[in-house]
XYZ file of C-alpha atoms in Angstrom:
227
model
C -4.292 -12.970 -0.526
C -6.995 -10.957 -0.387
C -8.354 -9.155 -3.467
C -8.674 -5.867 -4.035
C -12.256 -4.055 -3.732
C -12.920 -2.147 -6.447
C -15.504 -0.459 -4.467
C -13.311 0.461 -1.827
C -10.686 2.424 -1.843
C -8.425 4.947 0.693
C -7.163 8.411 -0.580
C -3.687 7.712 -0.911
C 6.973 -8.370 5.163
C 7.441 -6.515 7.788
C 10.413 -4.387 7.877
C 12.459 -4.893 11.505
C 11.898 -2.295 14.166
C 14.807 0.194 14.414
C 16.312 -1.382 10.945
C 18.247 1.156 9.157
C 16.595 1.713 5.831
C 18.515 2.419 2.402
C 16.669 5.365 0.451
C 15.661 3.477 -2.607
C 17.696 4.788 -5.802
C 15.500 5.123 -9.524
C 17.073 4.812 -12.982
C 14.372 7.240 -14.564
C 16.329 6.539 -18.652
C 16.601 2.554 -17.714
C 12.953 1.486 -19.159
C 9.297 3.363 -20.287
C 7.987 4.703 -16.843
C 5.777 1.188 -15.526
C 3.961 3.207 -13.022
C 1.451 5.407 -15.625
C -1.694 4.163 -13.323
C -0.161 5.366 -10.485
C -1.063 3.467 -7.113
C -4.276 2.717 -4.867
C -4.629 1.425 -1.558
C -7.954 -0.348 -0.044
C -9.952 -2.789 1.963
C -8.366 -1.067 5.084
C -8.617 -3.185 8.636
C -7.433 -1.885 12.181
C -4.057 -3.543 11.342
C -3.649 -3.923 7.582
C -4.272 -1.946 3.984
C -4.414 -3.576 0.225
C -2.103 -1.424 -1.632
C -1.875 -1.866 -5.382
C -0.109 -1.227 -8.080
C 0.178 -2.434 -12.084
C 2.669 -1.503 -14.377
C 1.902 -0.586 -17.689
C 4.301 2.062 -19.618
C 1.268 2.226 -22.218
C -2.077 1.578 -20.293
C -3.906 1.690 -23.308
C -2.711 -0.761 -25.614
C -5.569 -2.830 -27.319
C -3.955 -6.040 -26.076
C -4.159 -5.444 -22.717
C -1.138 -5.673 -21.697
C -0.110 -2.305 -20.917
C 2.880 -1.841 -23.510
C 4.640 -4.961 -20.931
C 6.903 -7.472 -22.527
C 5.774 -11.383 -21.403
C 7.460 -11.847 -18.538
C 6.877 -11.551 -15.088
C 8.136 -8.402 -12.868
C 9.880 -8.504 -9.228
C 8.117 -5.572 -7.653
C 9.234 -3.809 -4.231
C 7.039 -2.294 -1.972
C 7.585 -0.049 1.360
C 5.144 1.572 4.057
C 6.022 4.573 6.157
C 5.213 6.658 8.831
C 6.621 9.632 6.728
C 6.561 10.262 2.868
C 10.561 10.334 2.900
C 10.431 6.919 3.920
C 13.302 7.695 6.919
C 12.021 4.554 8.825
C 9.762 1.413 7.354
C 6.988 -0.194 8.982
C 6.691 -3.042 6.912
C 7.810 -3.672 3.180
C 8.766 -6.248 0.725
C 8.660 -7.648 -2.332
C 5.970 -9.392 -4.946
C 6.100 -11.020 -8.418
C 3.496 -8.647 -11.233
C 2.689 -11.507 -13.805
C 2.319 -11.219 -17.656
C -0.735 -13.276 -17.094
C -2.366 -11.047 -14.502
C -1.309 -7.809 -16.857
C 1.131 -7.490 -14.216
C -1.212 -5.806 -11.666
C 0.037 -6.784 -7.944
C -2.279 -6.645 -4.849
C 0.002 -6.183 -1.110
C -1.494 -6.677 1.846
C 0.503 -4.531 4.458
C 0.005 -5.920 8.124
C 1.436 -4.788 11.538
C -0.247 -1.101 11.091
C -1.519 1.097 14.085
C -5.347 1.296 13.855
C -6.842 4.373 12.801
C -3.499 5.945 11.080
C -2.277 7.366 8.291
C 0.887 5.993 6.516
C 2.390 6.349 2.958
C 3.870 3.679 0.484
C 5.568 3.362 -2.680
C 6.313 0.822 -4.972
C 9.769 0.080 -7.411
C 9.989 -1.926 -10.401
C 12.543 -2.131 -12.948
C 14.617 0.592 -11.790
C 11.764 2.800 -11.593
C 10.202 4.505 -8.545
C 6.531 4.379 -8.863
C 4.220 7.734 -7.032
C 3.479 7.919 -3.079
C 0.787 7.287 -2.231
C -1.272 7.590 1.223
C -3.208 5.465 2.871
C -5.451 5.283 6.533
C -6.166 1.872 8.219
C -9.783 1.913 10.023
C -10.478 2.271 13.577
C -10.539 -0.353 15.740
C -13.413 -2.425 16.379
C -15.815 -0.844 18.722
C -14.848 2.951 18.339
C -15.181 5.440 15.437
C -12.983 6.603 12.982
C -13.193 10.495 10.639
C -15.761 11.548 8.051
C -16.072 9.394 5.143
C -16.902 10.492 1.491
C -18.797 8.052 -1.190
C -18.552 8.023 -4.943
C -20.995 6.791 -8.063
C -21.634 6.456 -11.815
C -18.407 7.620 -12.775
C -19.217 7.613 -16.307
C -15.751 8.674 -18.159
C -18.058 10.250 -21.144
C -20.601 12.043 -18.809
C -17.972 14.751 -17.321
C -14.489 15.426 -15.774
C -13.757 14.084 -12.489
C -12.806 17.064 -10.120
C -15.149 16.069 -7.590
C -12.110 13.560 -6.977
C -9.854 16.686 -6.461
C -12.338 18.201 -3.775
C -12.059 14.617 -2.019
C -8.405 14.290 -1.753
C -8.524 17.934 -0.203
C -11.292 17.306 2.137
C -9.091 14.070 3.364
C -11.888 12.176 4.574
C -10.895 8.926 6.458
C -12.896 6.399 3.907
C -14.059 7.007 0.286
C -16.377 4.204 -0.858
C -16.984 3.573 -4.073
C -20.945 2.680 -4.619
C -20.945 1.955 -8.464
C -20.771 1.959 -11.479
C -16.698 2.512 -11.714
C -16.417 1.640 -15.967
C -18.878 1.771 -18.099
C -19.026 -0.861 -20.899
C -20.372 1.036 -23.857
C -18.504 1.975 -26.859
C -17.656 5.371 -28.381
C -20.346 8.238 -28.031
C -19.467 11.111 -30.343
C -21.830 13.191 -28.822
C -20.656 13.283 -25.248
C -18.254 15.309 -23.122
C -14.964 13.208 -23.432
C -15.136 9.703 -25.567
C -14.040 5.677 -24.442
C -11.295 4.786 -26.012
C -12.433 1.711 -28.440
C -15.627 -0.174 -29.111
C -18.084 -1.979 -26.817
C -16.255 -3.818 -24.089
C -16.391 -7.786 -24.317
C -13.144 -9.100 -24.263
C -10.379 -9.525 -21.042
C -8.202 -7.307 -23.165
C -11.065 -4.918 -23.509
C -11.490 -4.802 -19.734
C -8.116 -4.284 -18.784
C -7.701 -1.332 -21.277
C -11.152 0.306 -19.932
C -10.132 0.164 -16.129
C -6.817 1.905 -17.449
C -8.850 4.596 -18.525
C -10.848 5.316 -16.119
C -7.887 4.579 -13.436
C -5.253 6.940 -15.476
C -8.085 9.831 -15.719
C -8.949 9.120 -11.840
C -5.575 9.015 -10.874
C -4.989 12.562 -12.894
C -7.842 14.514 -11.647
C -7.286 13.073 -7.991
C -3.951 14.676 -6.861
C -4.034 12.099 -4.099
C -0.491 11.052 -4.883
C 3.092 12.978 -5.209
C 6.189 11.984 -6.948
C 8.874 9.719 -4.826
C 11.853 11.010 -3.275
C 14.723 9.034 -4.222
């Protein structure tokens, strides 16, 4: 399976054609709420997106883990033509691993080039955001506008240039570099890191769950599910 880009993302099984679909049910008092991080999609083709999710009721737990017990997760996944989710083009299901900090990349194939679709994700009786998602044109023609971000340095400032983004709904948003920075704590800046110096997996894991939760935030690129 392909991994995901982090450089690339899209502001945002096959199911049968004509399958009835059963409007997926969440148990919001079952469990912690996995689905803090919210959901990205990315490395779009003319016929397939990355979508991806990673549960972690407590991103920011020094460990790593995300406040998950050691065990791996079943996690569903659906694509629609519609954020109700009234008919599927293509869903199904993946296992989020303990040892992968149970982050899950999809790929989601038989898509219409240059089109917009939503998807969602459930896990543990949980229903996670909606997110949407655009699959590039197809080869030879051209597709909308595209956008580019850089140095997103959590310290250096707030991220509402994300906002502006989502509402200006470009077709492509590439992400040039640097996504984290590694540094420790700087008292002096805008907004601090949350623990020292980065070094460790664990340390890694918590950093990109900083800067994901504050991108995911400030975005708005997302709405809650209908269940």
């Amino acid at each position: 399976m392909t991994r995901l880009s982090r450089r690339i993302f899209v502001l945002s099984g096959l199911a049968a054609a004509g399958a009835a679909v059963t409007p997926w049910q969440g148990d919001r008092a079952a469990v912690p709420y996995p689905f803090k991080l919210g959901v990205a999609s990315g490395d779009p083709a003319s016929d397939s997106v990355v979508l991806w999710t990673r549960l972690a009721p407590s991103p920011l737990n020094a460990d790593g883990q995300g406040g998950m017990a050691n065990a791996d997760v079943t996690v569903e996944w659906q694509v629609s033509t519609t954020d109700r989710f009234s008919s599927l083009v293509a869903s199904g299901s993946v296992v989020a691993r303990y040892a992968d900090a149970h982050s899950v990349h999809v790929v989601a194939g038989g898509l219409a080039a240059d089109s917009d679709y939503y998807y969602r994700f459930r896990a543990q009786g949980q229903i996670s955001p909606v997110g949407r998602t655009r699959t590039a044109p197809a080869p030879g023609t051209f597709g909308r506008d595209m956008a580019f971000a850089s140095c997103a340095h959590y310290e250096a400032g707030y991220y509402t240039a994300y906002r502006r983004m989502a509402e200006e709904n470009p077709g492509l948003i590439l992400h040039l570099g640097d996504y984290i920075y590694e540094g420790g704590v700087n008292t002096s800046a805008v907004r601090q890191h949350v623990g020292a110096e980065i070094v460790s997996l664990a340390d890694y894991r918590r950093r990109y769950a900083l800067y994901a939760r504050s991108t995911c935030a400030c975005s708005a690129t997302a709405h809650p599910a209908t269940s």
